[in-house]
Structures are given as C-alpha cells and as structure tokens.
mmCIF file of C-alpha atoms and ligand atoms in Angstrom:
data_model
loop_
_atom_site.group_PDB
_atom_site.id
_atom_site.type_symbol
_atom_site.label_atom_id
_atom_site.label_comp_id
_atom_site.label_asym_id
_atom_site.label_seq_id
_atom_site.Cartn_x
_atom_site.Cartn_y
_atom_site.Cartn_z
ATOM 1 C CA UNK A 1074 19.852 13.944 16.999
ATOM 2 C CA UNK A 1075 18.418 11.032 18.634
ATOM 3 C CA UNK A 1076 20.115 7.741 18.759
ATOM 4 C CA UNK A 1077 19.713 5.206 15.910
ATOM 5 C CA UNK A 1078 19.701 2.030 17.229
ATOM 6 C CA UNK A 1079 21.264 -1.095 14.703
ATOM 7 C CA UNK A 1080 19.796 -4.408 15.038
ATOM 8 C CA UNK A 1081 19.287 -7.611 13.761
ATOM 9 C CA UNK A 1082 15.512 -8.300 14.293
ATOM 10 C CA UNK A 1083 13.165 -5.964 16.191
ATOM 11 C CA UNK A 1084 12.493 -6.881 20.328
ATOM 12 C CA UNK A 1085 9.148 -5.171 20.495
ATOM 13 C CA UNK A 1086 8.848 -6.392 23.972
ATOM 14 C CA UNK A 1087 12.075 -5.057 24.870
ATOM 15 C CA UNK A 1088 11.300 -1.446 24.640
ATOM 16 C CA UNK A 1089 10.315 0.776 27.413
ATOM 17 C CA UNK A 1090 6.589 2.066 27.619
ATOM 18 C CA UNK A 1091 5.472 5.529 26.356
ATOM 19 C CA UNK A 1092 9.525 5.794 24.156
ATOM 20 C CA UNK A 1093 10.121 6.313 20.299
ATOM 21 C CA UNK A 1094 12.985 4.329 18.884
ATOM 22 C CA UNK A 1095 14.711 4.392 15.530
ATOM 23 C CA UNK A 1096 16.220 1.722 14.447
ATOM 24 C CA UNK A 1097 18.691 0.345 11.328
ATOM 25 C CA UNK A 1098 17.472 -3.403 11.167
ATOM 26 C CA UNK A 1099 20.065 -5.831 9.685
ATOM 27 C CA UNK A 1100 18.860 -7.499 6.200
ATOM 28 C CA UNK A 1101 21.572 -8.671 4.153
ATOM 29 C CA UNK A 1102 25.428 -8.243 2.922
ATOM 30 C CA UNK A 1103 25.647 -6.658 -0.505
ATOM 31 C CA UNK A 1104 28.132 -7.690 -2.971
ATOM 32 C CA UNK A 1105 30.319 -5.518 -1.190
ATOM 33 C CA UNK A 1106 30.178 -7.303 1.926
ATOM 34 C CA UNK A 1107 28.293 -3.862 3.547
ATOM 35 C CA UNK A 1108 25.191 -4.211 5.587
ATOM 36 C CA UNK A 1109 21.816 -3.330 3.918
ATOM 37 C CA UNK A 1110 20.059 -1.824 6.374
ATOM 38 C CA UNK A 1111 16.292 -1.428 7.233
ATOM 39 C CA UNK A 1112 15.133 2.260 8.272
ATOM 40 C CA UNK A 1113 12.707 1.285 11.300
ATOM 41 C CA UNK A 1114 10.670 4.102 13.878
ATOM 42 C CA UNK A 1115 8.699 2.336 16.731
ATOM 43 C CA UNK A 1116 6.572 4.237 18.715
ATOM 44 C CA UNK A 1117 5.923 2.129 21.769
ATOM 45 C CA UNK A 1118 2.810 3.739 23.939
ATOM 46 C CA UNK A 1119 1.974 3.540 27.681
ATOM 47 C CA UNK A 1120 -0.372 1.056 27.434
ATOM 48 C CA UNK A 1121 -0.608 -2.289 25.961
ATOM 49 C CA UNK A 1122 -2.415 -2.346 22.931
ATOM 50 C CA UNK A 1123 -2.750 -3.580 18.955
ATOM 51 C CA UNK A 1124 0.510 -3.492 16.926
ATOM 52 C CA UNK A 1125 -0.025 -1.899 13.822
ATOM 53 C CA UNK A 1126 2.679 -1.756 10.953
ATOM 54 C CA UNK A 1127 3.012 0.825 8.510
ATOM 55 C CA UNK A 1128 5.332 -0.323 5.523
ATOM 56 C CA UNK A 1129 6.482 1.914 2.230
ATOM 57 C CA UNK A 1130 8.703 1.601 -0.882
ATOM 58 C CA UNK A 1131 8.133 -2.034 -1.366
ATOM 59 C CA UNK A 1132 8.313 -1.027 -4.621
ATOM 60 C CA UNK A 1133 11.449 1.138 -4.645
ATOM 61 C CA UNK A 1134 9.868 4.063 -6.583
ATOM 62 C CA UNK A 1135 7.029 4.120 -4.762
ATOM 63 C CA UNK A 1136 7.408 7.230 -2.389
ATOM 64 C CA UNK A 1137 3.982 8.825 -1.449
ATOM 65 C CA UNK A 1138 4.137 6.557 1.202
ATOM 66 C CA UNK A 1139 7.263 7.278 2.472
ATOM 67 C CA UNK A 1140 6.353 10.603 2.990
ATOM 68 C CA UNK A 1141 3.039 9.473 4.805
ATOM 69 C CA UNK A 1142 5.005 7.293 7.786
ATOM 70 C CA UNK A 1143 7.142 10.709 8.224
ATOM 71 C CA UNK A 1144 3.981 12.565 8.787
ATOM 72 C CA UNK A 1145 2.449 10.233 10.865
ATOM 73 C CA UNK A 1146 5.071 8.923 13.119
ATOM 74 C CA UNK A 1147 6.432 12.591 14.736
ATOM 75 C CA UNK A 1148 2.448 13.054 14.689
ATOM 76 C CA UNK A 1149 1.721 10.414 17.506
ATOM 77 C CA UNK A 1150 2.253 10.716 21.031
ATOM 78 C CA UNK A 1151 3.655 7.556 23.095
ATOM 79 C CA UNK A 1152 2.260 8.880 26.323
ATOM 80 C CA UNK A 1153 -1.207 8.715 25.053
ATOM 81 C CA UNK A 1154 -0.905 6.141 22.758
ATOM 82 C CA UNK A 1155 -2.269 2.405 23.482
ATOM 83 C CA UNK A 1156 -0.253 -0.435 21.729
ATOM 84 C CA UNK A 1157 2.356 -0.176 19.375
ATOM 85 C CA UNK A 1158 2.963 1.403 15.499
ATOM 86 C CA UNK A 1159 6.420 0.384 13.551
ATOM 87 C CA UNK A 1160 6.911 2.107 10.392
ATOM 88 C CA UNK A 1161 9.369 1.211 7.659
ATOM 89 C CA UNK A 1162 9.287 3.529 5.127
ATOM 90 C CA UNK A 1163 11.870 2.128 2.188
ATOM 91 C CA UNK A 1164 11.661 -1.777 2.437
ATOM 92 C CA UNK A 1165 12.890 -2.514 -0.872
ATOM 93 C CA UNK A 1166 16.778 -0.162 0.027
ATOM 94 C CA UNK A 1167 18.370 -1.103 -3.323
ATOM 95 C CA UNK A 1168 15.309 -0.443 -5.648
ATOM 96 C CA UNK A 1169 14.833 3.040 -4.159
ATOM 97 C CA UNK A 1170 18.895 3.796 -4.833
ATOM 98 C CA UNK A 1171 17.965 2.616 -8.076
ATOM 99 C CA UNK A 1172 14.953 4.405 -8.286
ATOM 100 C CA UNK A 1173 13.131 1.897 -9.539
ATOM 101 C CA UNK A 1174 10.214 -0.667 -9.222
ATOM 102 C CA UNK A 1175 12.467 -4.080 -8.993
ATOM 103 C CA UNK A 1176 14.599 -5.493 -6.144
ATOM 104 C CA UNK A 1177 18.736 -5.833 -7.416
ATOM 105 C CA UNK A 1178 17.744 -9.432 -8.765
ATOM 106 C CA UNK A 1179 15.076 -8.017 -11.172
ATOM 107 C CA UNK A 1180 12.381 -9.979 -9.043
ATOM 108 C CA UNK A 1181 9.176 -7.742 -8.047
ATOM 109 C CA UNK A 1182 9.837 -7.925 -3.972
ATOM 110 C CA UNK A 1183 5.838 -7.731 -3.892
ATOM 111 C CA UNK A 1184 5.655 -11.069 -5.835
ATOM 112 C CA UNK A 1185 7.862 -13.420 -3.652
ATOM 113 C CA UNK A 1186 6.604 -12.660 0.079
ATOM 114 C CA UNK A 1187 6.883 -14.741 2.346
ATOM 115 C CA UNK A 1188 10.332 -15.593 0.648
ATOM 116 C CA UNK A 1189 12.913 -18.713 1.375
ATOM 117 C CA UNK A 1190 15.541 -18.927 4.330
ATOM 118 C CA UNK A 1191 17.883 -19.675 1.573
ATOM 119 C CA UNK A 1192 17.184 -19.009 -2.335
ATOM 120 C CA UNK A 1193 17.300 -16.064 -4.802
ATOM 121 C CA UNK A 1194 17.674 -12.851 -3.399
ATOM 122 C CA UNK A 1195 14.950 -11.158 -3.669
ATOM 123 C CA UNK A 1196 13.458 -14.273 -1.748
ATOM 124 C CA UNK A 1197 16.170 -14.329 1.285
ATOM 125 C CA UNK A 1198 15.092 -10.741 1.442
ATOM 126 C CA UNK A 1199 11.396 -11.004 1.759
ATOM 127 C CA UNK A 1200 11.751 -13.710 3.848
ATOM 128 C CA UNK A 1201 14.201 -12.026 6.426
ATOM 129 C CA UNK A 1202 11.966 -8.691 6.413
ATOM 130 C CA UNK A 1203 8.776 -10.869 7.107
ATOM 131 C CA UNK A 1204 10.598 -13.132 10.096
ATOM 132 C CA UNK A 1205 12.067 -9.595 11.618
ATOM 133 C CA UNK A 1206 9.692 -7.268 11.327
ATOM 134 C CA UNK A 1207 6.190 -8.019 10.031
ATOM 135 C CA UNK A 1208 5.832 -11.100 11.983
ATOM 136 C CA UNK A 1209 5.622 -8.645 15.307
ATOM 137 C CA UNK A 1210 2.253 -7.194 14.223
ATOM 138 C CA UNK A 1211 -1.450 -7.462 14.449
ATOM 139 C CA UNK A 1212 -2.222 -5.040 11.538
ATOM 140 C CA UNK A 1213 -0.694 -3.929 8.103
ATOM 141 C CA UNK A 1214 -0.824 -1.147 6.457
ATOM 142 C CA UNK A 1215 1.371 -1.159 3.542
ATOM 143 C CA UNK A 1216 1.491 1.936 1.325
ATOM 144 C CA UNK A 1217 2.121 1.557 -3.053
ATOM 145 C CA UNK A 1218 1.166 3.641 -5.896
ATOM 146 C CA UNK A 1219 1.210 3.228 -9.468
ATOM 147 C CA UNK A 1220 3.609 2.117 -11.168
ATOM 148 C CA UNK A 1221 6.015 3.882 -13.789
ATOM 149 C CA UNK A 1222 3.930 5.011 -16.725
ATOM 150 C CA UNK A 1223 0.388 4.727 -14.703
ATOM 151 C CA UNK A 1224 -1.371 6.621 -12.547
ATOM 152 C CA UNK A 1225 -3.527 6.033 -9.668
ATOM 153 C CA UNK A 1226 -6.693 7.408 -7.363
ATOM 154 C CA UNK A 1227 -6.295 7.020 -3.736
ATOM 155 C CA UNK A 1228 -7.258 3.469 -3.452
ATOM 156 C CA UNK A 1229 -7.031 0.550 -1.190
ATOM 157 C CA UNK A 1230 -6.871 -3.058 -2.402
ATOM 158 C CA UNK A 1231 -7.985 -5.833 0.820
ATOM 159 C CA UNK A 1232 -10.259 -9.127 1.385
ATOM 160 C CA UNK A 1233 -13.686 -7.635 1.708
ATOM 161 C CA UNK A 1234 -14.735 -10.596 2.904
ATOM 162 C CA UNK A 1235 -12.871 -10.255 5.809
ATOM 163 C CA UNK A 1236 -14.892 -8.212 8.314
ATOM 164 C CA UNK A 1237 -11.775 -6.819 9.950
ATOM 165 C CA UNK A 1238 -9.810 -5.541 6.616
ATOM 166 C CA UNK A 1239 -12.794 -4.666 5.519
ATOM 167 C CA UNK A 1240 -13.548 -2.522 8.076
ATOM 168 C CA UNK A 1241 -9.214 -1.223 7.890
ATOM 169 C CA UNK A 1242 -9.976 0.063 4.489
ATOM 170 C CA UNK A 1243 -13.304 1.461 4.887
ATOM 171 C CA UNK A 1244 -11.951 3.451 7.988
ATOM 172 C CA UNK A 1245 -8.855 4.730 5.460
ATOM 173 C CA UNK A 1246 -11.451 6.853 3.873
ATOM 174 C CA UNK A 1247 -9.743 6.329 0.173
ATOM 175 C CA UNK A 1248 -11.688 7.601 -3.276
ATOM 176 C CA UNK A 1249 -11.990 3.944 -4.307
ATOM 177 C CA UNK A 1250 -11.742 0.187 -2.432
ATOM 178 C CA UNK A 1251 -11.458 -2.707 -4.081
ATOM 179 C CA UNK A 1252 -11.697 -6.787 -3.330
ATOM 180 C CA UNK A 1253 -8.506 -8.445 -3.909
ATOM 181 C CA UNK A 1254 -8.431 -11.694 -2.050
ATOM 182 C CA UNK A 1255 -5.744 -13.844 -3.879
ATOM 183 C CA UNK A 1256 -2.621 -15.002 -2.628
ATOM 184 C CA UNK A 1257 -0.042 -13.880 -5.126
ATOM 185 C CA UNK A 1258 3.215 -13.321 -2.690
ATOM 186 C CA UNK A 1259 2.311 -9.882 -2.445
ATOM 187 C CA UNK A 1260 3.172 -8.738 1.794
ATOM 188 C CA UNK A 1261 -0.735 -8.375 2.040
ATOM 189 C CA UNK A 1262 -1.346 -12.158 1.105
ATOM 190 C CA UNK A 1263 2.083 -13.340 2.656
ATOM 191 C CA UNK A 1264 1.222 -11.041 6.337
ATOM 192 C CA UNK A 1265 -2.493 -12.510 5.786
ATOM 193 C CA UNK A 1266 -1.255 -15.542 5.573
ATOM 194 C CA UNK A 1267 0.569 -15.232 8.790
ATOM 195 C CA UNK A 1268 -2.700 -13.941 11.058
ATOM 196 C CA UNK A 1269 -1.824 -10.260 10.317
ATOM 197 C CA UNK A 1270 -4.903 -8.125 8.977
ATOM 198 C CA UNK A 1271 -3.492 -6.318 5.892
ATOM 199 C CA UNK A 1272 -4.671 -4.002 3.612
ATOM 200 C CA UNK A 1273 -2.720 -2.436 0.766
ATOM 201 C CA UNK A 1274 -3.233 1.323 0.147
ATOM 202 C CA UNK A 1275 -2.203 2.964 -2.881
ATOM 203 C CA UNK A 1276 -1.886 6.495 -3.086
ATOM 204 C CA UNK A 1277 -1.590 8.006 -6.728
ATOM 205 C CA UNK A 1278 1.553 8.049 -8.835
ATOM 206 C CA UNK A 1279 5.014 6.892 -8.717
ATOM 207 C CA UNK A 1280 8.476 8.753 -8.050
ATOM 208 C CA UNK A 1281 6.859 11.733 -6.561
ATOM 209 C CA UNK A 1282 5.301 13.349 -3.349
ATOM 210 C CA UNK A 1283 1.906 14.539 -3.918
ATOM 211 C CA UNK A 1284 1.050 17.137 -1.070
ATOM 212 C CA UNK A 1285 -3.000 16.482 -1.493
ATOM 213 C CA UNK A 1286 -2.949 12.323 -1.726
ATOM 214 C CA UNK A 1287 -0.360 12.303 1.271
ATOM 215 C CA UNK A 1288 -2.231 14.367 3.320
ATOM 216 C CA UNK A 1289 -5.612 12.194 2.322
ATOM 217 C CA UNK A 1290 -3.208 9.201 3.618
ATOM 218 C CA UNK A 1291 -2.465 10.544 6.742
ATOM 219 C CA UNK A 1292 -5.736 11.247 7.702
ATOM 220 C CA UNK A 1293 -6.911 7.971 7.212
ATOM 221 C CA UNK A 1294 -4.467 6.175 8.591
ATOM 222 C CA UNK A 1295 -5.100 8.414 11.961
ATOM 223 C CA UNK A 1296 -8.621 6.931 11.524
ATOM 224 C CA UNK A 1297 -7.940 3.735 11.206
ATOM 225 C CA UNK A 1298 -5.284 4.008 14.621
ATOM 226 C CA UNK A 1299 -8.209 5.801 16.286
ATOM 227 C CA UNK A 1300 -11.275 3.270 16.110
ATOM 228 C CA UNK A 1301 -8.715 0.968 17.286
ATOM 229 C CA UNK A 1302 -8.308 3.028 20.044
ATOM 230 C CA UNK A 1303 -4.742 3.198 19.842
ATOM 231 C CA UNK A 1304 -4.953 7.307 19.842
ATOM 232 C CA UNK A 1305 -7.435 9.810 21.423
ATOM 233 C CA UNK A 1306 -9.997 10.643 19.201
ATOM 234 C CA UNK A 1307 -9.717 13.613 16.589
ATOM 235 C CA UNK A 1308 -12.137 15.730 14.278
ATOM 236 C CA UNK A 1309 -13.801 13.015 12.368
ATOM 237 C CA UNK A 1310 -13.631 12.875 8.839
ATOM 238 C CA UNK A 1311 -15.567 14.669 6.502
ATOM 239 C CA UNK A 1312 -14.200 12.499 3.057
ATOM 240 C CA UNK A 1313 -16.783 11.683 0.971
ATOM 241 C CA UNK A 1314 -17.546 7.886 1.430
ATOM 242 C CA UNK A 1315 -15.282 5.503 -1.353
ATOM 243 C CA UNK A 1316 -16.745 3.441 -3.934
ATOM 244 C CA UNK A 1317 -16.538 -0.032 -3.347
ATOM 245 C CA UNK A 1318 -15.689 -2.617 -5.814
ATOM 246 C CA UNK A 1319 -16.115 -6.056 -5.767
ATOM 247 C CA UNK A 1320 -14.095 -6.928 -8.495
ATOM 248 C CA UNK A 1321 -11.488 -5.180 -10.620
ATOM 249 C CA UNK A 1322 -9.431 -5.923 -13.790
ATOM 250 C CA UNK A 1323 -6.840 -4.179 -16.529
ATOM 251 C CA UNK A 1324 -8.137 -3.594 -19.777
ATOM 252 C CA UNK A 1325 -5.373 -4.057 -22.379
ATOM 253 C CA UNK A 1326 -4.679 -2.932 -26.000
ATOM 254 C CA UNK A 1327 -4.384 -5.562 -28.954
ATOM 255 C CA UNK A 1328 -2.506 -3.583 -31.222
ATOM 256 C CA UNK A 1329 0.511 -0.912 -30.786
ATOM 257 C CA UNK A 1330 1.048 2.587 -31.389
ATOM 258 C CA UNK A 1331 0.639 5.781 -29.373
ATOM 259 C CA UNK A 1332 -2.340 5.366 -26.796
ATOM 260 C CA UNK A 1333 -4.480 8.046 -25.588
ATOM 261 C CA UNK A 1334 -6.817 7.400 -22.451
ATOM 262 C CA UNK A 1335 -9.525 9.552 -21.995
ATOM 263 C CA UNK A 1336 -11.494 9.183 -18.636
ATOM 264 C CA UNK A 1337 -8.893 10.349 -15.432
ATOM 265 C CA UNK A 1338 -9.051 8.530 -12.437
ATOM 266 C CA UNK A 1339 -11.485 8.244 -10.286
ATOM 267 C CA UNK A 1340 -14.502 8.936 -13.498
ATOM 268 C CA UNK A 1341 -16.953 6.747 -13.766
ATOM 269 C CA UNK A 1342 -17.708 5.488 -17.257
ATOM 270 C CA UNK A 1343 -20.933 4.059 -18.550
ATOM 271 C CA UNK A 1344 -20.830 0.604 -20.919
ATOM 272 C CA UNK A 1345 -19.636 1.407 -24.310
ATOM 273 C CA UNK A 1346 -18.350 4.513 -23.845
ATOM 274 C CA UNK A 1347 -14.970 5.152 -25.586
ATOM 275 C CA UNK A 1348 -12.137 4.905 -23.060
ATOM 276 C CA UNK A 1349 -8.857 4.807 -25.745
ATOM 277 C CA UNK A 1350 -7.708 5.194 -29.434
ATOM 278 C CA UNK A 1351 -4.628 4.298 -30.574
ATOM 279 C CA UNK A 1352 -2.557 5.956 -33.566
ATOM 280 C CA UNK A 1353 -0.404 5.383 -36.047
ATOM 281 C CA UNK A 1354 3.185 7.353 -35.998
ATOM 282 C CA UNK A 1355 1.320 9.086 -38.841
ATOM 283 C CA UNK A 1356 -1.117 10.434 -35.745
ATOM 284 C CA UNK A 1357 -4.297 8.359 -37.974
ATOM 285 C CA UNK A 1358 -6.369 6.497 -35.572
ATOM 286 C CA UNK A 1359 -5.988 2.611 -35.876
ATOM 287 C CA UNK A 1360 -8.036 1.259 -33.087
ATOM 288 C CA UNK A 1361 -10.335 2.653 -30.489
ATOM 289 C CA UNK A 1362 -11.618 0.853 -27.238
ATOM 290 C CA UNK A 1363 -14.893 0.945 -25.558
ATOM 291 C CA UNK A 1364 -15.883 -0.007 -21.572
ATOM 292 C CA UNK A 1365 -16.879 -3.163 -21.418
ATOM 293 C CA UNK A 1366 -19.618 -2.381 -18.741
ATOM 294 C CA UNK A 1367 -20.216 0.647 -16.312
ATOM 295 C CA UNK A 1368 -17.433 0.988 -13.716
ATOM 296 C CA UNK A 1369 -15.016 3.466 -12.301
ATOM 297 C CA UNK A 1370 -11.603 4.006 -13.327
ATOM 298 C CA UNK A 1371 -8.944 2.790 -10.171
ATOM 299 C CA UNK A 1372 -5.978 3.392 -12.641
ATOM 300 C CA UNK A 1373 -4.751 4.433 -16.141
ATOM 301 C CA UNK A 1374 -1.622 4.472 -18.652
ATOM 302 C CA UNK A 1375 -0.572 8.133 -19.103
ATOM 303 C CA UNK A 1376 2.587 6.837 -21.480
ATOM 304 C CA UNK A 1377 1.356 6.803 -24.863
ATOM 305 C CA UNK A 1378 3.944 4.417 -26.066
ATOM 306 C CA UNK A 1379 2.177 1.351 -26.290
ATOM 307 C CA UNK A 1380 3.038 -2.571 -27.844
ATOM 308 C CA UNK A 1381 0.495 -4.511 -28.621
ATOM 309 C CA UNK A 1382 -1.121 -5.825 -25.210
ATOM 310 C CA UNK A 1383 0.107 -3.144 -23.143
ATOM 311 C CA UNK A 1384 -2.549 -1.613 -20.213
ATOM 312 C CA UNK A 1385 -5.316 0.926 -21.062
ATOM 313 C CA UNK A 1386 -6.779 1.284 -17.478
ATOM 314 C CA UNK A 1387 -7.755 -0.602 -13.992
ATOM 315 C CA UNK A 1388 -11.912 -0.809 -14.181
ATOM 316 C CA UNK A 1389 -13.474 -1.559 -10.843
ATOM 317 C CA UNK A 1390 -16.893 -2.480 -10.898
ATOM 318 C CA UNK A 1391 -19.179 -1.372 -7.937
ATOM 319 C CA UNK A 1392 -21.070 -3.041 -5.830
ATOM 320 C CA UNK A 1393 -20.042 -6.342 -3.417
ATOM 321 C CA UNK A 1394 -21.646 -9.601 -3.157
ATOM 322 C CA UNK A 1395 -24.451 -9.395 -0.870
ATOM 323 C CA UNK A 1396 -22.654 -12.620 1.912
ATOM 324 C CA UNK A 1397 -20.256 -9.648 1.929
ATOM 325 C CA UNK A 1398 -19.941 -7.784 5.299
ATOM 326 C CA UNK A 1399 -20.537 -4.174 5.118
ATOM 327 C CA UNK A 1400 -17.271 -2.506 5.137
ATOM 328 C CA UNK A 1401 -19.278 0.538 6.867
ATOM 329 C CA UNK A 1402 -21.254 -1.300 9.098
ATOM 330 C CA UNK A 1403 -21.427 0.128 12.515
ATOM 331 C CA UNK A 1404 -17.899 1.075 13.641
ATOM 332 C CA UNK A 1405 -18.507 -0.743 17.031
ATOM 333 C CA UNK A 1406 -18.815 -3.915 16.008
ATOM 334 C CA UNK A 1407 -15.243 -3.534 14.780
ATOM 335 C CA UNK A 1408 -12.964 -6.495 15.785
ATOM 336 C CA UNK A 1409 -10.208 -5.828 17.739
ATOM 337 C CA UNK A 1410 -6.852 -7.627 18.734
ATOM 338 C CA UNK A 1411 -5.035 -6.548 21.462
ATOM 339 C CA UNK A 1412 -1.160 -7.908 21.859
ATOM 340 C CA UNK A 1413 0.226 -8.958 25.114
ATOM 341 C CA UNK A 1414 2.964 -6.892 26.099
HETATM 342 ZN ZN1 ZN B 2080 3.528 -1.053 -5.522
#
C-alpha cells in the first residue's frame, strides 16, 4: 500500500519530479476534537509544466466525479507527464458521510467560496481548502451533477468570454456548454477570482456512478490535459461537438401537485411546445407548461412532488454573442500557463 502522507497545506514544490503522492490534508477539528481530513493524489511529472486541479464532491452527494479522478489519476504517467495534476475527490468530507448536498452547518459549500479566516463553518472551511490547495493551481476542473431530485446531461458551466475556459470546456467534449459568468461564491467564481481558469463540469445525476457519463468525463478531461501538453497525445475524440449556450435559466411551476416533465435531457424543444403538466392527487390535470422559446434541455425534475414554485427544467438557449471567442477556434491558438517549478 503506498504511503499516505498527512499534512497541513500542500508543498507542490516540495515533491520530487516524475513521483505520485497521496496525501490526508489537514482542514478542521470536528466537534469531537478529530481531524477532518482532505483525500489529496498529486501526480508530479518530469517536467515543469501547468498545474491543473481536479476537485469532486463539493457537493457531498455528488459522486460521478469522484469516480472520474480515480480513473484518471492511476491513468497518468509522471515520467511522461509535463506539470502537475492534484485531485481531491470528496471536498465537502462531512456532506458525503451524510450523504447529502449541504456542508454540517446547512450552508451550500459551493455558495461561500472563497470563505473567512474566521466565521461560520462552512466559511472557515472553504476558505482553508482554497488557501491550501486550490491556490497552488493554474487550472480547475471541478466535477458536480445534479442535484437530489434532478437530473442532468453531461454539461459544463464556464465564462465563455474567457478565451482560455472557453477553450477548457470546449476541449471537455460535454453534450451541452453553457455561459455562466457570475460570481456567486461558487469555487469556479472564487478560483477565477484568484487567476485560476475554472470550469465547472457536471456529469448527470446525483448519489450514483454512471459507467457511460464517467467514462465521457474521463475522456475529456484527458483532452483537455493533452492540448495543454501536459500528456502525450492519444486517439482523438470522436464526440459529437456540444451545443453551446449563451445563456441558461430554470423554468419553475406556479402551482403544486405531482409534476410530470416530458422532454429528457439533452432534447431540444421548439417554442410552445408542452414541457410539464401538473395534477391533482385526484391524477386530473391542473396546469400545463409550455417552452418559452426554442432551446435544449441542460436539466430536469424527475420527483413529481412539487410546491408551488418548485423547478420544471434548466433551458439553455443556443447560440453565443458574436464579441464571443469561439470556444472551437483553432486549438493552437490555445493560451497556455506554464508554472515555475
Ligand atoms: Zn454540485
């Protein structure tokens, strides 16, 4: 079994050339005065290049990705790899024991990034796990999926005005990308924020490992390592190019009952065309909802119990602004940032 090394903060610099390292990384004392400790595998290659970050779990049931950083991680070689990859897969430790969304506190961990030095804990959290480990990188990748009672496509959310994240999720080769630029605490705004180029991948449906999506994720992670030219190049890709959204929103019901949605993920529906009914506990329909305008569903409710403004389904509407760059502009114009080590 190779040795686990614990830690308070991560000493990327530190590390030998061409080594793999796992690490427990130090976050905070739990009510019973135990350590909560980070999971952390480094894979530090020969030669000096980018530091890319792959992060899962933020959201404690959120495992696909999980599942992804263990397939990629044993999958890269440090003798022919240039730079350096850290993978976390469970940041958020006590809301995947509880199996759930939420840190301990109740707070949603992806709402509060950076964090506070000192303040509630969720904050001191998010703030510790940005200072000790994303602060080390170039590049994000950080890895969701739905959430409980939803269900996803294989989508990335990132600043599409940004040529570099731009290019980061073109190069994932997802079903769907769409432009999310706003800075709502979330570790792509927060790392953003800091000078590291983040993107946010989500990869179908909560508490569960789906073999197809995961696989999908690897893949285009390997991509996105390889125009970087972090790895040596491998069969290219043969995924059908995603859809690209410039905008994206949640339509929501106005009146309770038992929803049905209709279109799955990943359909494209045309303006007016019936996307939900809602019945009565007598099973009469009470309400039915229409697209607003052509688009292509990102994400849907599959629970049917449903209060009175509860979500229907995520519509992303195709097409960018044309001062957008082209996410699939020529790949060698990509921008590259190479760390000193
Ligand atoms: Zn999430």
């Amino acid at each position: 079994m190779p040795v686990i090394q614990v830690v308070e903060a991560l000493d990327l610099d530190a590390l030998p050339p061409a080594s793999v390292t796992r690490f427990r990384v130090d976050m905070v004392r739990d009510g019973m005065g135990e350590m909560v400790r980070l999971p952390v595998m480094v894979v530090k290659g020969a030669r000096p290049g980018p530091r890319v970050g792959f992060t899962a779990a933020v959201h404690g049931n959120e495992l696909n990705g999980v599942r992804v950083i263990q397939r990629v991680i044993p999958s890269i070689e440090p003798e022919t790899l240039a730079g350096t990859v850290v993978a976390v897969p469970v940041v958020n430790v006590p809301g995947y024991l509880a199996g759930r969304r939420e840190f301990n506190d109740n707070a949603d961990l992806n709402r509060v990034m950076p964090g506070v030095p000192r303040g509630a804990m969720s904050h001191v959290y998010a703030h510790r796990f940005i200072e000790r480990v994303i602060r080390h990188l170039d590049y994000l990748i950080d890895l969701h999926t739905a959430s409980a009672g939803r269900v996803n496509s294989l989508y990335v959310r990132a600043d599409l005005r940004n040529a570099v994240t731009s290019r980061m999720a073109y190069l994932e080769r997802p079903e769907i990308i769409v432009h999310n630029a706003s800075a709502d605490g979330t570790l792509r705004s927060a790392a953003a924020a800091m000078g590291v180029h983040a993107i946010t991948v989500e990869i179908g449906d909560p508490s569960r490992f789906q073999r197809d999506r995961i696989q999908s994720s690897v893949r285009g992670s390997f991509n996105v390592l390889q125009h970087l030219e972090m790895v040596p190049e491998r069969a290219p890709l043969h995924s059908a190019d995603p859809v690209i959204c410039g905008r994206s929103y949640w339509i929501y019901t106005d009146r309770g009952g038992l929803l049905d949605v209709y279109p799955e993920v990943g359909e494209r529906v045309t303006a007016g065309q019936r996307i939900a009914r809602v019945s009565d506990m007598f099973g009469d329909t009470v309400c039915e909802y229409e697209a607003p305008e052509a688009g292509i569903v990102v994400g849907k409710s599959v629970n049917p119990v449903n209060q009175a403004g509860s979500r229907i389904l995520h519509l992303g509407i195709e097409g960018l602004p044309p001062d957008f760059p082209d996410p699939g502009a020529t790949l060698a114009s990509w921008p590259k940032v190479v760390s000193d080590d």
